[in-house]
């Protein structure tokens, strides 16, 4: 009898190659790694140059062949994209095979469908690599923090953008130049728009919220703003004011009561945000991610580490494989440990209106350099009961004066109305930028 656990991979790119590397070098690792045996790998292009350690005979351009191979017991989906990845995951489940995936785009949109199918089939779908790269965050949320009432999940959950922002902050580098480096380092998605437009972070916060608050999140309703229109000027002004700009993903219980259907209201958003230099998230640099969980009775706990890249992500994938392999080797039926390892949904959640998101704000206004303009801006905020933390005039040039305002917490609806009134002032030429602020 073959004592090995047969592994089939869908994809052999940045993450897939990292997984193969770990499995092919078991020395010094958990003994179970030595029991994993790669049987089949699906790729898009068979003619591509691959590592010499990968026999051409196990490669195929037909993912179905990986799933149908009787020697494959666990299917690893690391090809990315929504389709055919979703269909292949469901097909593997139907074939009675457990799945490990790093694909947050699929899980954020089809996680519930996949979890239900897995439960019915009595198999696992594990997703540790889908959020935070090498940081263990999925299993801690599902298991170790299970006794808490979570109030907020926030953090830096995209490595590419954090790498770009760090270099913009430290070197004054240009965003598009640094993006190329992030792609070469294997951090970015195949279409890096997903990173820089904040979509990848929105996928991840949807997944984390589902686990933290116990109900599926409508991914398409998450207000999302990326760093693609971020100006070096704002990074610079933030620094002068004692802040660092980070792309934050935030999910919190909304103050509104649960509605009649007992659905929990949440506020979720992704946005470039000014983080005070003293805040723990401000020193999370380069490709690192950090996720801050707040709840009762735990208080605050922060998970930190490399958020993207071949090795760290493969580390999370292999951890999931070992979880499943361990159970299979003990001959346990997967439902024995359910819901500790498989997806579970025990409550309904819904997103509160975007206008109800309550936060501090950073605003940069271009105005005529004339007396009284700061007073007029202050009056508009005051009339709407919006409290200003600071208002500073920076450079005055032929383009005008740059006025930077930091507000106290205010809901987005109220702020929008104030900004409309400000933009109608004859002295205001532009509301050049608007970000969140912690
Ligand atoms: P990648 O480098 O682009 O690799 C994708 C792999 O899938 C390639 O080997 C490609 O084949 C293969 N592939 C794509 N479409 C296929 C198809 N239709 N049929 C067969 N094979 C196909 O991507 P990656 O960076 O490894 O990312 C993979 C997944 O992990 C994505 O869901 C991503 O979001 C997630 N993830 C990535 C990271 C990271 O740091 N990169 C971190 C966490 C999660 P070829 O080699 O022939 O092109
Ligand atoms: N492109 C993603 C990132 C990969 O940069 O965070 C890790 O999920």
GROMACS .gro file of C-alpha atoms and ligand atoms in nm:
model
  494
    1UNK     CA    1   0.000   0.000   0.000
    2UNK     CA    2   0.126   0.349  -0.095
    3UNK     CA    3   0.171   0.540   0.230
    4UNK     CA    4   0.222   0.865   0.047
    5UNK     CA    5  -0.040   1.135   0.000
    6UNK     CA    6  -0.082   1.220  -0.369
    7UNK     CA    7  -0.079   1.590  -0.450
    8UNK     CA    8  -0.208   1.745  -0.772
    9UNK     CA    9  -0.136   2.108  -0.856
   10UNK     CA   10  -0.343   2.339  -1.072
   11UNK     CA   11  -0.077   2.599  -1.156
   12UNK     CA   12   0.300   2.614  -1.133
   13UNK     CA   13   0.372   2.986  -1.119
   14UNK     CA   14   0.506   3.189  -0.827
   15UNK     CA   15   0.309   3.002  -0.560
   16UNK     CA   16   0.297   2.659  -0.725
   17UNK     CA   17   0.677   2.653  -0.772
   18UNK     CA   18   0.722   2.748  -0.405
   19UNK     CA   19   0.500   2.457  -0.299
   20UNK     CA   20   0.695   2.213  -0.517
   21UNK     CA   21   1.022   2.341  -0.370
   22UNK     CA   22   0.908   2.269  -0.011
   23UNK     CA   23   0.771   1.925  -0.097
   24UNK     CA   24   1.090   1.832  -0.284
   25UNK     CA   25   1.313   1.928   0.011
   26UNK     CA   26   1.154   1.758   0.314
   27UNK     CA   27   1.469   1.737   0.525
   28UNK     CA   28   1.438   1.921   0.854
   29UNK     CA   29   1.066   1.987   0.804
   30UNK     CA   30   0.765   1.814   0.960
   31UNK     CA   31   0.799   1.440   0.878
   32UNK     CA   32   0.463   1.452   0.702
   33UNK     CA   33   0.618   1.668   0.427
   34UNK     CA   34   0.818   1.361   0.328
   35UNK     CA   35   0.492   1.171   0.279
   36UNK     CA   36   0.365   1.417   0.017
   37UNK     CA   37   0.415   1.308  -0.340
   38UNK     CA   38   0.345   1.534  -0.639
   39UNK     CA   39   0.162   1.328  -0.899
   40UNK     CA   40   0.036   1.575  -1.160
   41UNK     CA   41   0.058   1.949  -1.237
   42UNK     CA   42  -0.159   2.155  -1.473
   43UNK     CA   43  -0.006   2.455  -1.650
   44UNK     CA   44  -0.125   2.680  -1.930
   45UNK     CA   45   0.183   2.649  -2.150
   46UNK     CA   46   0.368   2.317  -2.171
   47UNK     CA   47   0.655   2.470  -2.369
   48UNK     CA   48   0.756   2.709  -2.090
   49UNK     CA   49   1.098   2.651  -1.931
   50UNK     CA   50   1.051   2.494  -1.583
   51UNK     CA   51   1.276   2.386  -1.295
   52UNK     CA   52   1.480   2.081  -1.392
   53UNK     CA   53   1.347   1.896  -1.086
   54UNK     CA   54   0.997   1.882  -1.238
   55UNK     CA   55   0.955   1.586  -1.476
   56UNK     CA   56   0.786   1.693  -1.800
   57UNK     CA   57   0.579   1.373  -1.782
   58UNK     CA   58   0.371   1.498  -1.487
   59UNK     CA   59   0.278   1.827  -1.658
   60UNK     CA   60  -0.047   1.867  -1.847
   61UNK     CA   61  -0.239   2.151  -2.009
   62UNK     CA   62  -0.565   1.983  -1.902
   63UNK     CA   63  -0.656   2.060  -1.539
   64UNK     CA   64  -0.924   1.788  -1.546
   65UNK     CA   65  -0.648   1.529  -1.578
   66UNK     CA   66  -0.510   1.644  -1.242
   67UNK     CA   67  -0.846   1.616  -1.070
   68UNK     CA   68  -0.933   1.281  -1.230
   69UNK     CA   69  -0.595   1.122  -1.158
   70UNK     CA   70  -0.675   0.846  -0.905
   71UNK     CA   71  -0.336   0.890  -0.735
   72UNK     CA   72  -0.419   1.257  -0.654
   73UNK     CA   73  -0.584   1.287  -0.313
   74UNK     CA   74  -0.546   1.661  -0.247
   75UNK     CA   75  -0.588   1.924  -0.520
   76UNK     CA   76  -0.393   2.249  -0.485
   77UNK     CA   77  -0.547   2.536  -0.682
   78UNK     CA   78  -0.282   2.800  -0.744
   79UNK     CA   79  -0.372   2.912  -1.095
   80UNK     CA   80  -0.567   3.226  -0.998
   81UNK     CA   81  -0.862   3.402  -1.163
   82UNK     CA   82  -1.230   3.326  -1.115
   83UNK     CA   83  -1.288   3.079  -1.395
   84UNK     CA   84  -1.197   2.805  -1.461
   85UNK     CA   85  -1.065   2.802  -1.100
   86UNK     CA   86  -1.414   2.798  -0.940
   87UNK     CA   87  -1.542   2.519  -1.162
   88UNK     CA   88  -1.227   2.314  -1.105
   89UNK     CA   89  -1.248   2.352  -0.726
   90UNK     CA   90  -1.613   2.240  -0.732
   91UNK     CA   91  -1.522   1.951  -0.962
   92UNK     CA   92  -1.248   1.835  -0.726
   93UNK     CA   93  -1.489   1.852  -0.432
   94UNK     CA   94  -1.744   1.648  -0.626
   95UNK     CA   95  -1.473   1.391  -0.694
   96UNK     CA   96  -1.431   1.360  -0.314
   97UNK     CA   97  -1.095   1.538  -0.303
   98UNK     CA   98  -0.998   1.801  -0.050
   99UNK     CA   99  -0.873   2.130  -0.193
  100UNK     CA  100  -0.617   2.385  -0.082
  101UNK     CA  101  -0.637   2.720  -0.257
  102UNK     CA  102  -0.458   3.057  -0.242
  103UNK     CA  103  -0.725   3.214  -0.460
  104UNK     CA  104  -0.890   3.497  -0.267
  105UNK     CA  105  -1.077   3.623  -0.573
  106UNK     CA  106  -1.271   3.297  -0.595
  107UNK     CA  107  -1.320   3.253  -0.221
  108UNK     CA  108  -1.441   3.612  -0.169
  109UNK     CA  109  -1.708   3.566  -0.437
  110UNK     CA  110  -1.792   3.196  -0.424
  111UNK     CA  111  -1.671   3.091  -0.079
  112UNK     CA  112  -2.018   3.006   0.050
  113UNK     CA  113  -2.103   2.791  -0.253
  114UNK     CA  114  -1.768   2.613  -0.220
  115UNK     CA  115  -1.798   2.563   0.157
  116UNK     CA  116  -2.149   2.417   0.120
  117UNK     CA  117  -2.033   2.181  -0.155
  118UNK     CA  118  -1.734   2.074   0.058
  119UNK     CA  119  -1.954   2.005   0.359
  120UNK     CA  120  -2.191   1.794   0.150
  121UNK     CA  121  -1.902   1.597   0.003
  122UNK     CA  122  -1.728   1.561   0.342
  123UNK     CA  123  -1.402   1.716   0.222
  124UNK     CA  124  -1.196   2.017   0.324
  125UNK     CA  125  -1.129   2.339   0.139
  126UNK     CA  126  -0.852   2.524   0.320
  127UNK     CA  127  -0.754   2.879   0.234
  128UNK     CA  128  -0.474   2.992   0.468
  129UNK     CA  129  -0.268   3.133   0.177
  130UNK     CA  130  -0.557   3.341   0.044
  131UNK     CA  131  -0.503   3.619   0.301
  132UNK     CA  132  -0.179   3.757   0.440
  133UNK     CA  133   0.063   3.536   0.239
  134UNK     CA  134   0.272   3.352   0.498
  135UNK     CA  135   0.090   3.495   0.803
  136UNK     CA  136  -0.128   3.243   0.985
  137UNK     CA  137  -0.456   3.433   1.010
  138UNK     CA  138  -0.734   3.212   0.874
  139UNK     CA  139  -0.691   2.928   1.121
  140UNK     CA  140  -0.642   3.166   1.419
  141UNK     CA  141  -0.966   3.342   1.326
  142UNK     CA  142  -1.153   3.015   1.284
  143UNK     CA  143  -1.010   2.845   1.592
  144UNK     CA  144  -0.785   3.029   1.836
  145UNK     CA  145  -1.001   3.343   1.857
  146UNK     CA  146  -1.332   3.158   1.839
  147UNK     CA  147  -1.432   3.254   2.195
  148UNK     CA  148  -1.419   3.626   2.125
  149UNK     CA  149  -1.678   3.878   2.021
  150UNK     CA  150  -1.487   4.048   1.741
  151UNK     CA  151  -1.551   4.419   1.699
  152UNK     CA  152  -1.302   4.517   1.429
  153UNK     CA  153  -1.059   4.364   1.181
  154UNK     CA  154  -0.823   4.604   1.011
  155UNK     CA  155  -0.487   4.603   0.850
  156UNK     CA  156  -0.249   4.603   0.560
  157UNK     CA  157  -0.339   4.301   0.351
  158UNK     CA  158  -0.182   4.369   0.015
  159UNK     CA  159   0.193   4.317  -0.013
  160UNK     CA  160   0.236   4.481  -0.354
  161UNK     CA  161   0.085   4.813  -0.252
  162UNK     CA  162   0.263   4.814   0.083
  163UNK     CA  163   0.591   4.755  -0.099
  164UNK     CA  164   0.511   5.044  -0.337
  165UNK     CA  165   0.400   5.280  -0.059
  166UNK     CA  166   0.708   5.203   0.149
  167UNK     CA  167   0.938   5.294  -0.138
  168UNK     CA  168   0.736   5.606  -0.217
  169UNK     CA  169   0.767   5.710   0.148
  170UNK     CA  170   1.133   5.620   0.203
  171UNK     CA  171   1.281   5.700  -0.138
  172UNK     CA  172   1.027   5.937  -0.292
  173UNK     CA  173   1.003   5.674  -0.570
  174UNK     CA  174   0.739   5.697  -0.840
  175UNK     CA  175   0.449   5.456  -0.804
  176UNK     CA  176   0.460   5.307  -1.155
  177UNK     CA  177   0.839   5.241  -1.142
  178UNK     CA  178   0.808   5.051  -0.815
  179UNK     CA  179   0.509   4.852  -0.940
  180UNK     CA  180   0.737   4.694  -1.202
  181UNK     CA  181   0.975   4.580  -0.925
  182UNK     CA  182   0.684   4.432  -0.727
  183UNK     CA  183   0.581   4.234  -1.036
  184UNK     CA  184   0.934   4.103  -1.088
  185UNK     CA  185   0.949   3.994  -0.724
  186UNK     CA  186   0.633   3.783  -0.775
  187UNK     CA  187   0.422   3.991  -0.536
  188UNK     CA  188   0.165   4.129  -0.781
  189UNK     CA  189  -0.140   3.956  -0.926
  190UNK     CA  190  -0.124   3.855  -1.294
  191UNK     CA  191  -0.328   4.171  -1.357
  192UNK     CA  192  -0.171   4.415  -1.107
  193UNK     CA  193  -0.476   4.640  -1.134
  194UNK     CA  194  -0.624   4.407  -0.871
  195UNK     CA  195  -0.349   4.517  -0.631
  196UNK     CA  196  -0.323   4.889  -0.701
  197UNK     CA  197  -0.699   4.947  -0.733
  198UNK     CA  198  -0.758   4.786  -0.393
  199UNK     CA  199  -0.961   4.492  -0.531
  200UNK     CA  200  -0.730   4.226  -0.389
  201UNK     CA  201  -0.748   4.386  -0.043
  202UNK     CA  202  -1.129   4.400  -0.075
  203UNK     CA  203  -1.138   4.026  -0.155
  204UNK     CA  204  -0.927   3.957   0.152
  205UNK     CA  205  -1.122   4.176   0.395
  206UNK     CA  206  -1.442   4.007   0.272
  207UNK     CA  207  -1.291   3.668   0.362
  208UNK     CA  208  -1.159   3.784   0.701
  209UNK     CA  209  -1.492   3.947   0.789
  210UNK     CA  210  -1.684   3.634   0.697
  211UNK     CA  211  -1.473   3.439   0.944
  212UNK     CA  212  -1.458   3.707   1.215
  213UNK     CA  213  -1.828   3.793   1.213
  214UNK     CA  214  -1.966   3.456   1.111
  215UNK     CA  215  -2.157   3.540   0.793
  216UNK     CA  216  -2.095   3.575   0.420
  217UNK     CA  217  -2.014   3.925   0.294
  218UNK     CA  218  -2.145   4.073  -0.029
  219UNK     CA  219  -1.803   4.132  -0.186
  220UNK     CA  220  -1.933   4.359  -0.462
  221UNK     CA  221  -2.068   4.615  -0.213
  222UNK     CA  222  -1.735   4.693  -0.041
  223UNK     CA  223  -1.638   5.059  -0.106
  224UNK     CA  224  -1.290   5.031  -0.252
  225UNK     CA  225  -1.025   5.286  -0.339
  226UNK     CA  226  -0.670   5.192  -0.435
  227UNK     CA  227  -0.338   5.369  -0.455
  228UNK     CA  228  -0.342   5.416  -0.832
  229UNK     CA  229  -0.429   5.783  -0.810
  230UNK     CA  230  -0.213   5.853  -0.504
  231UNK     CA  231   0.014   6.153  -0.542
  232UNK     CA  232   0.366   6.173  -0.397
  233UNK     CA  233   0.264   6.513  -0.261
  234UNK     CA  234   0.015   6.353  -0.023
  235UNK     CA  235   0.271   6.099   0.098
  236UNK     CA  236   0.503   6.391   0.165
  237UNK     CA  237   0.245   6.608   0.344
  238UNK     CA  238   0.135   6.309   0.551
  239UNK     CA  239   0.493   6.265   0.664
  240UNK     CA  240   0.524   6.631   0.757
  241UNK     CA  241   0.211   6.597   0.968
  242UNK     CA  242   0.340   6.286   1.148
  243UNK     CA  243   0.159   6.017   0.948
  244UNK     CA  244   0.244   5.738   0.703
  245UNK     CA  245   0.011   5.649   0.414
  246UNK     CA  246  -0.097   5.283   0.406
  247UNK     CA  247  -0.361   5.099   0.207
  248UNK     CA  248  -0.591   4.981   0.484
  249UNK     CA  249  -0.876   4.735   0.471
  250UNK     CA  250  -1.121   4.781   0.757
  251UNK     CA  251  -1.420   4.585   0.879
  252UNK     CA  252  -1.612   4.678   1.191
  253UNK     CA  253  -1.941   4.626   1.363
  254UNK     CA  254  -2.170   4.914   1.277
  255UNK     CA  255  -2.324   5.100   1.569
  256UNK     CA  256  -2.673   5.041   1.427
  257UNK     CA  257  -2.871   4.763   1.597
  258UNK     CA  258  -2.915   4.430   1.421
  259UNK     CA  259  -3.224   4.438   1.202
  260UNK     CA  260  -3.536   4.226   1.229
  261UNK     CA  261  -3.382   3.940   1.031
  262UNK     CA  262  -3.109   3.936   1.292
  263UNK     CA  263  -2.855   4.029   1.026
  264UNK     CA  264  -2.544   4.193   1.170
  265UNK     CA  265  -2.465   4.537   1.020
  266UNK     CA  266  -2.099   4.587   0.930
  267UNK     CA  267  -1.896   4.868   0.777
  268UNK     CA  268  -1.626   4.749   0.538
  269UNK     CA  269  -1.398   4.959   0.322
  270UNK     CA  270  -1.057   4.970   0.155
  271UNK     CA  271  -0.880   5.303   0.122
  272UNK     CA  272  -0.538   5.470   0.137
  273UNK     CA  273  -0.526   5.595   0.494
  274UNK     CA  274  -0.300   5.818   0.702
  275UNK     CA  275  -0.167   5.614   0.992
  276UNK     CA  276  -0.008   5.803   1.285
  277UNK     CA  277   0.364   5.730   1.316
  278UNK     CA  278   0.309   5.585   1.663
  279UNK     CA  279   0.041   5.338   1.550
  280UNK     CA  280   0.162   4.974   1.521
  281UNK     CA  281   0.054   4.957   1.154
  282UNK     CA  282   0.278   5.251   1.057
  283UNK     CA  283   0.596   5.047   1.086
  284UNK     CA  284   0.470   4.760   0.870
  285UNK     CA  285   0.686   4.807   0.563
  286UNK     CA  286   0.783   4.650   0.231
  287UNK     CA  287   0.593   4.336   0.135
  288UNK     CA  288   0.489   4.275   0.496
  289UNK     CA  289   0.125   4.264   0.599
  290UNK     CA  290  -0.031   4.308   0.941
  291UNK     CA  291  -0.380   4.230   1.060
  292UNK     CA  292  -0.512   4.383   1.379
  293UNK     CA  293  -0.800   4.197   1.541
  294UNK     CA  294  -0.997   4.370   1.815
  295UNK     CA  295  -1.245   4.185   2.029
  296UNK     CA  296  -1.361   4.088   2.370
  297UNK     CA  297  -1.210   3.958   2.587
  298UNK     CA  298  -0.885   3.941   2.384
  299UNK     CA  299  -0.841   4.319   2.344
  300UNK     CA  300  -0.603   4.368   2.050
  301UNK     CA  301  -0.392   4.110   1.875
  302UNK     CA  302  -0.178   4.179   1.569
  303UNK     CA  303  -0.056   3.925   1.314
  304UNK     CA  304   0.249   4.035   1.118
  305UNK     CA  305   0.471   3.889   0.846
  306UNK     CA  306   0.544   3.857   0.474
  307UNK     CA  307   0.219   3.911   0.285
  308UNK     CA  308   0.315   3.786  -0.061
  309UNK     CA  309   0.587   3.609  -0.258
  310UNK     CA  310   0.665   3.252  -0.348
  311UNK     CA  311   0.815   3.113  -0.025
  312UNK     CA  312   0.582   3.273   0.232
  313UNK     CA  313   0.269   3.188   0.036
  314UNK     CA  314   0.387   2.832  -0.026
  315UNK     CA  315   0.449   2.802   0.349
  316UNK     CA  316   0.078   2.869   0.411
  317UNK     CA  317  -0.032   2.633   0.131
  318UNK     CA  318   0.183   2.349   0.264
  319UNK     CA  319   0.050   2.405   0.618
  320UNK     CA  320  -0.301   2.345   0.484
  321UNK     CA  321  -0.186   2.037   0.292
  322UNK     CA  322  -0.031   1.897   0.611
  323UNK     CA  323  -0.354   1.956   0.806
  324UNK     CA  324  -0.549   1.753   0.552
  325UNK     CA  325  -0.277   1.493   0.504
  326UNK     CA  326  -0.255   1.439   0.879
  327UNK     CA  327  -0.628   1.376   0.902
  328UNK     CA  328  -0.624   1.146   0.599
  329UNK     CA  329  -0.332   0.947   0.732
  330UNK     CA  330  -0.512   0.894   1.062
  331UNK     CA  331  -0.808   0.769   0.860
  332UNK     CA  332  -1.044   1.024   1.013
  333UNK     CA  333  -1.352   1.138   0.835
  334UNK     CA  334  -1.336   1.511   0.773
  335UNK     CA  335  -1.668   1.589   0.940
  336UNK     CA  336  -1.524   1.481   1.275
  337UNK     CA  337  -1.339   1.810   1.308
  338UNK     CA  338  -1.593   2.023   1.133
  339UNK     CA  339  -1.642   2.319   1.167
  340UNK     CA  340  -1.290   2.378   1.294
  341UNK     CA  341  -1.124   2.333   0.960
  342UNK     CA  342  -1.394   2.372   0.699
  343UNK     CA  343  -1.580   2.693   0.626
  344UNK     CA  344  -1.875   2.765   0.847
  345UNK     CA  345  -2.138   3.034   0.846
  346UNK     CA  346  -2.348   3.081   1.156
  347UNK     CA  347  -2.497   3.424   1.113
  348UNK     CA  348  -2.624   3.668   0.851
  349UNK     CA  349  -2.426   3.988   0.793
  350UNK     CA  350  -2.502   4.287   0.575
  351UNK     CA  351  -2.310   4.600   0.483
  352UNK     CA  352  -2.427   4.934   0.619
  353UNK     CA  353  -2.457   5.218   0.366
  354UNK     CA  354  -2.127   5.373   0.260
  355UNK     CA  355  -2.257   5.715   0.376
  356UNK     CA  356  -2.266   5.574   0.731
  357UNK     CA  357  -1.895   5.488   0.745
  358UNK     CA  358  -1.751   5.694   1.027
  359UNK     CA  359  -1.386   5.796   1.018
  360UNK     CA  360  -1.131   6.077   1.035
  361UNK     CA  361  -1.033   6.226   0.700
  362UNK     CA  362  -0.738   6.386   0.525
  363UNK     CA  363  -0.827   6.643   0.258
  364UNK     CA  364  -0.602   6.842   0.028
  365UNK     CA  365  -0.765   7.146  -0.130
  366UNK     CA  366  -0.620   7.376  -0.395
  367UNK     CA  367  -0.736   7.730  -0.326
  368UNK     CA  368  -0.665   8.086  -0.430
  369UNK     CA  369  -0.408   8.232  -0.193
  370UNK     CA  370  -0.646   8.500  -0.065
  371UNK     CA  371  -0.733   8.614   0.289
  372UNK     CA  372  -1.030   8.446   0.452
  373UNK     CA  373  -1.037   8.122   0.257
  374UNK     CA  374  -0.940   7.907   0.554
  375UNK     CA  375  -1.212   8.080   0.758
  376UNK     CA  376  -1.474   7.999   0.493
  377UNK     CA  377  -1.372   7.632   0.489
  378UNK     CA  378  -1.389   7.622   0.869
  379UNK     CA  379  -1.736   7.780   0.864
  380UNK     CA  380  -1.872   7.519   0.621
  381UNK     CA  381  -1.743   7.238   0.841
  382UNK     CA  382  -1.871   7.409   1.156
  383UNK     CA  383  -2.220   7.459   1.011
  384UNK     CA  384  -2.239   7.086   0.950
  385UNK     CA  385  -2.113   6.994   1.293
  386UNK     CA  386  -1.787   6.856   1.155
  387UNK     CA  387  -1.499   6.909   1.388
  388UNK     CA  388  -1.155   6.992   1.245
  389UNK     CA  389  -0.846   6.843   1.405
  390UNK     CA  390  -0.602   7.054   1.206
  391UNK     CA  391  -0.594   7.285   0.906
  392UNK     CA  392  -0.262   7.385   0.752
  393UNK     CA  393  -0.162   7.581   0.446
  394UNK     CA  394   0.134   7.438   0.260
  395UNK     CA  395   0.291   7.566  -0.062
  396UNK     CA  396   0.150   7.871  -0.228
  397UNK     CA  397   0.249   7.878  -0.594
  398UNK     CA  398   0.102   8.015  -0.917
  399UNK     CA  399  -0.137   7.715  -0.905
  400UNK     CA  400  -0.269   7.833  -0.570
  401UNK     CA  401  -0.235   7.751  -0.203
  402UNK     CA  402  -0.252   7.393  -0.082
  403UNK     CA  403  -0.469   7.359   0.224
  404UNK     CA  404  -0.460   7.032   0.414
  405UNK     CA  405  -0.743   6.955   0.654
  406UNK     CA  406  -0.766   6.668   0.900
  407UNK     CA  407  -1.115   6.620   1.035
  408UNK     CA  408  -1.226   6.440   1.348
  409UNK     CA  409  -1.449   6.138   1.294
  410UNK     CA  410  -1.747   6.212   1.073
  411UNK     CA  411  -1.971   5.994   0.858
  412UNK     CA  412  -1.909   5.992   0.486
  413UNK     CA  413  -2.255   6.126   0.405
  414UNK     CA  414  -2.205   6.443   0.613
  415UNK     CA  415  -1.855   6.493   0.479
  416UNK     CA  416  -1.974   6.459   0.120
  417UNK     CA  417  -2.227   6.739   0.172
  418UNK     CA  418  -1.957   6.963   0.325
  419UNK     CA  419  -1.717   6.892   0.037
  420UNK     CA  420  -1.984   6.984  -0.213
  421UNK     CA  421  -2.032   7.320  -0.040
  422UNK     CA  422  -1.655   7.374  -0.025
  423UNK     CA  423  -1.611   7.293  -0.393
  424UNK     CA  424  -1.871   7.561  -0.469
  425UNK     CA  425  -1.663   7.834  -0.300
  426UNK     CA  426  -1.522   8.063  -0.568
  427UNK     CA  427  -1.175   8.048  -0.405
  428UNK     CA  428  -1.156   7.666  -0.426
  429UNK     CA  429  -1.000   7.534  -0.746
  430UNK     CA  430  -0.995   7.164  -0.665
  431UNK     CA  431  -1.042   6.904  -0.395
  432UNK     CA  432  -0.719   6.737  -0.498
  433UNK     CA  433  -0.722   6.448  -0.260
  434UNK     CA  434  -0.927   6.275   0.007
  435UNK     CA  435  -0.810   5.983   0.219
  436UNK     CA  436  -0.902   5.819   0.546
  437UNK     CA  437  -0.706   5.888   0.862
  438UNK     CA  438  -0.664   5.682   1.179
  439LIG     P1  439   0.119   3.295  -1.152
  439LIG     O1  440   0.261   3.311  -1.118
  439LIG     O2  441   0.059   3.376  -1.261
  439LIG     O3  442   0.095   3.139  -1.184
  439LIG     C1  443  -0.026   3.090  -1.235
  439LIG     C2  444  -0.003   2.946  -1.278
  439LIG     O4  445  -0.126   2.889  -1.319
  439LIG     C3  446   0.094   2.932  -1.397
  439LIG     O5  447   0.173   2.817  -1.380
  439LIG     C4  448  -0.001   2.913  -1.515
  439LIG     O6  449   0.055   2.834  -1.618
  439LIG     C5  450  -0.114   2.836  -1.452
  439LIG     N1  451  -0.243   2.858  -1.516
  439LIG     C6  452  -0.312   2.974  -1.527
  439LIG     N2  453  -0.428   2.952  -1.592
  439LIG     C7  454  -0.432   2.820  -1.620
  439LIG     C8  455  -0.526   2.738  -1.687
  439LIG     N3  456  -0.640   2.786  -1.736
  439LIG     N4  457  -0.497   2.605  -1.700
  439LIG     C9  458  -0.382   2.554  -1.652
  439LIG     N5  459  -0.289   2.629  -1.586
  439LIG    C10  460  -0.314   2.760  -1.572
  439LIG     O7  461   0.027   3.320  -1.024
  439LIG     P2  462   0.072   3.313  -0.870
  439LIG     O8  463   0.133   3.441  -0.832
  439LIG     O9  464   0.140   3.186  -0.845
  439LIG    O10  465  -0.073   3.313  -0.801
  439LIG    C11  466  -0.153   3.197  -0.799
  439LIG    C12  467  -0.271   3.218  -0.704
  439LIG    O11  468  -0.221   3.242  -0.574
  439LIG    C13  469  -0.359   3.338  -0.737
  439LIG    O12  470  -0.491   3.308  -0.700
  439LIG    C14  471  -0.305   3.449  -0.645
  439LIG    O13  472  -0.401   3.545  -0.615
  439LIG    C15  473  -0.270   3.366  -0.524
  439LIG     N6  474  -0.168   3.426  -0.437
  439LIG    C16  475  -0.052   3.472  -0.489
  439LIG    C17  476   0.046   3.523  -0.405
  439LIG    C18  477   0.177   3.576  -0.456
  439LIG    O14  478   0.253   3.631  -0.377
  439LIG     N7  479   0.207   3.562  -0.584
  439LIG    C19  480   0.023   3.528  -0.267
  439LIG    C20  481  -0.099   3.478  -0.216
  439LIG    C21  482  -0.193   3.427  -0.302
  439LIG     P3  483   0.189   2.878  -1.697
  439LIG    O15  484   0.302   2.859  -1.599
  439LIG    O16  485   0.198   2.785  -1.813
  439LIG    O17  486   0.168   3.022  -1.735
  440LIG     N1  487  -0.085   4.028  -0.497
  440LIG     C1  488  -0.104   3.991  -0.362
  440LIG     C2  489  -0.037   4.094  -0.273
  440LIG     C3  490  -0.046   3.856  -0.336
  440LIG     O1  491   0.046   4.170  -0.323
  440LIG     O2  492  -0.068   4.100  -0.155
  440LIG     C4  493  -0.071   3.806  -0.196
  440LIG     O3  494  -0.207   3.777  -0.178
   0.00000   0.00000   0.00000
